[in-house]
Short mmCIF file of C-alpha atoms in Angstrom, two decimals:
data_model
loop_
_atom_site.label_atom_id
_atom_site.label_comp_id
_atom_site.label_asym_id
_atom_site.label_seq_id
_atom_site.Cartn_x
_atom_site.Cartn_y
_atom_site.Cartn_z
CA MET W 1003 31.00 -11.29 18.89
CA SER W 1004 29.61 -8.80 16.33
CA ARG W 1005 30.36 -4.88 16.92
CA ASP W 1006 27.01 -4.23 16.72
CA SER W 1007 25.67 -7.45 18.78
CA GLY W 1008 23.02 -6.50 21.72
CA PHE W 1009 21.40 -3.05 19.72
CA ASP W 1010 18.80 -4.85 18.30
CA HIS W 1011 17.37 -4.98 21.80
CA HIS W 1012 15.63 -1.74 21.77
CA ILE W 1013 14.09 0.51 19.52
CA THR W 1014 15.95 3.92 20.91
CA ILE W 1015 19.08 2.84 20.54
CA PHE W 1016 21.29 3.70 17.69
CA SER W 1017 24.13 0.95 16.82
CA PRO W 1018 27.86 1.87 15.99
CA ALA W 1019 26.96 2.19 12.72
CA GLY W 1020 23.93 4.51 12.92
CA LYS W 1021 21.14 2.00 12.64
CA LEU W 1022 18.30 1.09 14.47
CA TYR W 1023 17.65 -2.09 13.92
CA GLN W 1024 14.83 -2.84 14.99
CA VAL W 1025 13.04 0.28 12.77
CA GLU W 1026 14.88 -2.48 10.14
CA TYR W 1027 13.53 -5.81 11.53
CA ALA W 1028 9.59 -4.03 11.30
CA ILE W 1029 10.41 -3.03 8.13
CA LYS W 1030 11.80 -6.71 6.73
CA CYS W 1031 8.67 -8.32 8.66
CA ALA W 1032 6.09 -5.52 6.35
CA GLN W 1033 8.00 -6.84 3.32
CA THR W 1034 7.96 -10.97 3.84
CA THR W 1035 5.90 -11.64 6.83
CA SER W 1036 2.63 -12.01 4.65
CA GLY W 1037 4.50 -13.58 1.51
CA LEU W 1038 2.05 -10.85 -0.83
CA THR W 1039 3.35 -9.04 -3.35
CA SER W 1040 0.95 -5.28 -3.70
CA VAL W 1041 1.21 -3.04 -6.34
CA ALA W 1042 -0.55 0.26 -6.77
CA VAL W 1043 -0.40 2.49 -10.50
CA ARG W 1044 -1.39 6.12 -11.07
CA GLY W 1045 -2.88 6.81 -14.81
CA ARG W 1046 -4.43 10.20 -15.89
CA ASP W 1047 -7.27 10.11 -13.91
CA SER W 1048 -7.00 7.37 -12.02
CA CYS W 1049 -5.34 5.22 -9.26
CA VAL W 1050 -5.65 1.72 -8.43
CA LEU W 1051 -4.63 -0.74 -5.64
CA VAL W 1052 -3.74 -4.58 -6.68
CA THR W 1053 -2.91 -7.33 -4.59
CA GLN W 1054 -3.30 -11.25 -4.17
CA LYS W 1055 -5.40 -12.79 -2.01
CA LYS W 1056 -4.37 -15.53 0.14
CA VAL W 1057 -7.02 -17.26 2.12
CA PRO W 1058 -5.45 -19.09 5.17
CA ASP W 1059 -8.00 -21.69 5.65
CA ARG W 1060 -10.86 -23.10 3.58
CA LEU W 1061 -13.20 -22.90 6.21
CA VAL W 1062 -12.47 -19.02 6.63
CA ASP W 1063 -14.98 -17.01 4.92
CA PRO W 1064 -13.32 -15.38 1.50
CA SER W 1065 -14.78 -12.55 1.78
CA SER W 1066 -13.64 -11.29 4.85
CA VAL W 1067 -9.98 -11.62 3.66
CA THR W 1068 -8.16 -8.36 2.06
CA ASN W 1069 -5.76 -6.57 2.71
CA LEU W 1070 -8.01 -2.54 0.44
CA TYR W 1071 -9.67 -0.88 3.05
CA LYS W 1072 -12.14 2.19 2.15
CA VAL W 1073 -10.47 4.79 4.67
CA THR W 1074 -13.22 7.22 3.34
CA ASP W 1075 -15.62 7.06 -0.19
CA TYR W 1076 -13.10 8.61 -2.10
CA LEU W 1077 -9.83 7.38 -0.68
CA ALA W 1078 -8.50 4.28 -0.11
CA VAL W 1079 -5.39 2.26 1.03
CA LEU W 1080 -3.18 -0.63 0.44
CA MET W 1081 -2.39 -2.88 3.72
CA THR W 1082 1.18 -5.34 3.30
CA GLY W 1083 2.26 -6.72 5.88
CA ALA W 1084 1.46 -8.54 10.19
CA PRO W 1085 -2.62 -8.95 9.06
CA ALA W 1086 -3.14 -7.65 12.74
CA ASP W 1087 -0.44 -4.43 12.51
CA CYS W 1088 -2.49 -3.72 9.14
CA LYS W 1089 -5.80 -3.61 10.32
CA THR W 1090 -4.76 -1.73 13.65
CA GLN W 1091 -2.99 1.04 10.92
CA ALA W 1092 -6.19 0.97 8.39
CA THR W 1093 -8.02 1.91 11.54
CA ARG W 1094 -6.05 4.68 12.50
CA LEU W 1095 -6.46 5.86 9.01
CA ARG W 1096 -9.60 6.52 9.29
CA TYR W 1097 -10.13 7.73 12.71
CA GLU W 1098 -7.54 10.52 11.45
CA ALA W 1099 -9.55 11.24 7.97
CA SER W 1100 -12.76 11.64 9.91
CA GLU W 1101 -11.52 13.40 12.84
CA PHE W 1102 -9.86 16.03 9.61
CA LYS W 1103 -13.27 16.39 8.86
CA PHE W 1104 -14.92 17.05 11.92
CA GLN W 1105 -12.41 19.58 12.45
CA TYR W 1106 -12.39 21.64 9.25
CA GLY W 1107 -15.91 20.74 7.14
CA TYR W 1108 -13.56 19.07 4.24
CA ALA W 1109 -12.38 15.84 3.42
CA MET W 1110 -8.32 14.85 4.33
CA PRO W 1111 -6.37 15.60 1.02
CA VAL W 1112 -4.61 12.28 0.51
CA ALA W 1113 -1.40 13.99 1.55
CA SER W 1114 -2.22 15.53 4.71
CA LEU W 1115 -3.01 12.04 5.60
CA ALA W 1116 0.39 10.75 4.11
CA LYS W 1117 1.80 12.87 6.11
CA ARG W 1118 0.21 12.19 9.57
CA VAL W 1119 0.63 8.84 9.02
CA GLY W 1120 4.02 9.22 8.87
CA ASP W 1121 4.51 11.50 11.51
CA ILE W 1122 2.61 8.89 13.58
CA CYS W 1123 4.54 6.09 12.65
CA GLN W 1124 7.95 8.12 13.05
CA VAL W 1125 6.80 8.74 16.69
CA TYR W 1126 6.80 5.12 17.67
CA THR W 1127 10.53 4.92 16.70
CA GLN W 1128 11.54 7.15 20.06
CA ARG W 1129 9.70 5.56 22.22
CA ALA W 1130 10.85 2.34 24.16
CA SER W 1131 7.33 1.98 25.35
CA LEU W 1132 5.89 1.83 21.52
CA ARG W 1133 6.71 -0.61 19.04
CA ALA W 1134 6.64 -0.20 15.69
CA LEU W 1135 3.68 -1.26 13.68
CA ALA W 1136 5.12 -4.08 10.53
CA ALA W 1137 2.48 -2.71 7.42
CA ILE W 1138 3.72 -0.59 4.53
CA CYS W 1139 0.50 1.85 3.88
CA ILE W 1140 0.27 2.95 0.19
CA ILE W 1141 -2.30 5.44 0.01
CA ALA W 1142 -4.58 6.50 -3.05
CA ALA W 1143 -7.40 8.81 -4.07
CA VAL W 1144 -7.88 11.67 -7.00
CA ASP W 1145 -7.30 15.57 -5.36
CA ASP W 1146 -9.42 17.55 -6.53
CA GLU W 1147 -6.26 20.15 -7.22
CA LYS W 1148 -3.73 17.84 -7.98
CA GLY W 1149 -5.72 14.68 -9.58
CA PRO W 1150 -4.59 11.09 -8.96
CA GLN W 1151 -1.86 10.66 -6.06
CA LEU W 1152 -0.27 8.17 -4.24
CA PHE W 1153 1.76 7.98 -1.17
CA LYS W 1154 3.32 5.20 -0.02
CA VAL W 1155 4.17 5.01 3.94
CA ASP W 1156 6.56 2.65 5.57
CA PRO W 1157 6.97 1.94 9.14
CA ALA W 1158 9.72 4.43 9.59
CA GLY W 1159 7.76 6.98 9.01
CA HIS W 1160 8.90 7.87 5.42
CA TYR W 1161 6.52 9.03 2.72
CA PHE W 1162 6.75 9.86 -0.75
CA PRO W 1163 4.21 10.70 -3.91
CA TYR W 1164 4.96 8.05 -6.09
CA PHE W 1165 3.50 7.62 -10.05
CA ALA W 1166 3.90 3.66 -9.36
CA THR W 1167 5.22 1.74 -6.35
CA ALA W 1168 4.66 -1.87 -4.96
CA ALA W 1169 5.15 -3.57 -1.55
CA GLY W 1170 5.74 -6.93 -0.50
CA ALA W 1171 7.92 -10.21 -0.84
CA LYS W 1172 8.53 -9.49 -4.62
CA GLU W 1173 8.74 -5.69 -4.18
CA SER W 1174 12.46 -4.94 -5.92
CA GLU W 1175 11.33 -6.85 -8.98
CA ALA W 1176 7.89 -5.29 -9.07
CA THR W 1177 9.34 -1.89 -9.14
CA ASN W 1178 11.51 -3.22 -12.07
CA PHE W 1179 8.44 -3.78 -13.95
CA LEU W 1180 6.81 -0.63 -13.23
CA GLU W 1181 9.99 1.63 -13.93
CA LYS W 1182 10.00 0.22 -17.63
CA LYS W 1183 6.01 1.73 -17.88
CA VAL W 1184 6.74 4.88 -16.27
CA ASP W 1185 6.90 7.24 -19.27
CA GLU W 1186 3.14 5.63 -20.57
CA LEU W 1187 1.60 5.83 -16.94
CA LYS W 1188 0.84 9.12 -17.13
CA ASP W 1189 -1.77 8.30 -20.68
CA TYR W 1190 -3.51 5.11 -18.91
CA ASP W 1191 -7.22 5.63 -18.47
CA ALA W 1192 -8.85 3.27 -15.94
CA ASP W 1193 -8.78 0.25 -17.51
CA ALA W 1194 -5.42 0.52 -19.03
CA VAL W 1195 -4.27 1.17 -15.16
CA VAL W 1196 -5.86 -1.86 -13.66
CA ARG W 1197 -3.99 -4.29 -17.03
CA CYS W 1198 -0.74 -2.32 -15.78
CA GLY W 1199 -1.32 -3.32 -12.32
CA ILE W 1200 -2.45 -6.78 -12.89
CA SER W 1201 0.18 -7.73 -15.46
CA ALA W 1202 2.96 -6.41 -12.86
CA LEU W 1203 1.73 -9.08 -10.75
CA GLN W 1204 1.39 -11.99 -13.11
CA SER W 1205 4.99 -10.74 -14.55
CA VAL W 1206 7.20 -11.16 -11.42
CA LEU W 1207 5.11 -14.21 -9.84
CA ASN W 1208 5.40 -15.62 -13.04
CA ALA W 1209 1.71 -17.15 -12.79
CA ASP W 1210 -1.61 -16.72 -14.49
CA PHE W 1211 -4.42 -15.68 -11.91
CA LYS W 1212 -7.62 -16.61 -11.39
CA ALA W 1213 -9.69 -14.18 -10.56
CA SER W 1214 -10.20 -15.16 -6.84
CA GLU W 1215 -6.80 -14.73 -6.15
CA ILE W 1216 -6.33 -10.81 -7.08
CA GLU W 1217 -8.47 -8.37 -5.31
CA ALA W 1218 -7.86 -4.26 -6.92
CA MET W 1219 -9.94 -0.94 -6.15
CA VAL W 1220 -9.80 1.80 -8.49
CA ILE W 1221 -10.57 5.40 -7.49
CA ALA W 1222 -11.15 7.02 -10.75
CA GLY W 1223 -11.78 10.96 -11.21
CA LYS W 1224 -15.14 12.05 -8.89
CA ALA W 1225 -16.73 8.09 -8.82
CA ARG W 1226 -16.39 6.74 -5.01
CA CYS W 1227 -13.62 3.77 -4.45
CA HIS W 1228 -14.69 0.71 -6.15
CA VAL W 1229 -13.17 -2.98 -5.74
CA LEU W 1230 -13.86 -4.81 -8.88
CA SER W 1231 -15.48 -8.01 -8.34
CA ASP W 1232 -14.44 -11.29 -9.67
CA GLU W 1233 -16.48 -11.03 -13.28
CA GLU W 1234 -14.37 -7.65 -13.62
CA ILE W 1235 -10.97 -8.75 -13.20
CA ASP W 1236 -11.80 -12.30 -14.43
CA ALA W 1237 -12.39 -9.69 -17.84
CA HIS W 1238 -9.18 -7.31 -17.59
CA LEU W 1239 -7.41 -11.50 -17.58
CA ASN W 1240 -9.39 -12.56 -20.91
CA VAL W 1241 -7.86 -8.65 -22.06
CA LEU W 1242 -4.26 -9.76 -21.25
CA ALA W 1243 -4.33 -13.48 -22.26
CA GLU W 1244 -5.60 -11.99 -25.34
CA THR W 1245 -2.55 -9.12 -25.92
CA ASP W 1246 0.06 -11.58 -25.24
CA ALA W 1247 -1.42 -14.65 -27.27
#
């Protein structure tokens, strides 16, 4: 029998190897359960969130299927993981952002929101009466002082700022692709950032996407969060195809 067997029954019990298995299972579930890969990229004056879009059933209205959520008019989150947990977490982000604005009179900074959500996720790892949510959040906004900002929060409560990041089934492959571009990202405008995100997905999944198979959101300058239409995505796909030709 394994030395660590039986230590994954409760979220509050450390194994002899110093691991919390239920937290690790939650992270693994968030990465693999949806089968999707998500990418976020930060440019000179904008951020883009890009992910696959898979409609589970032909009878489902495609417009109701999304992993991109507006938290406020100028802050958005890309959720990856179990669909129900993702929606619950997105709702909590909206609550925290609106509560902050009500109390202090100005919009919640993206770094403060990431810290708050990370703290909540970390509390879920301390109590046996709670279950860690199988959802990875990538939060994006253009900060008034620091410019474009990307934060990634995992089920354990870790949160870090990124120049570019990925989550989901092909996370490591997408991260390797983005690492090769990291020195160029600071010079990218909004269009270049979108194309970088789409090309990362195409490269790691080795697929030529249709516009309906991708969803993307751009947060640029002082403009509101903008979800790209199929026509806008198609235009970017055509530019990428011409560049590769």
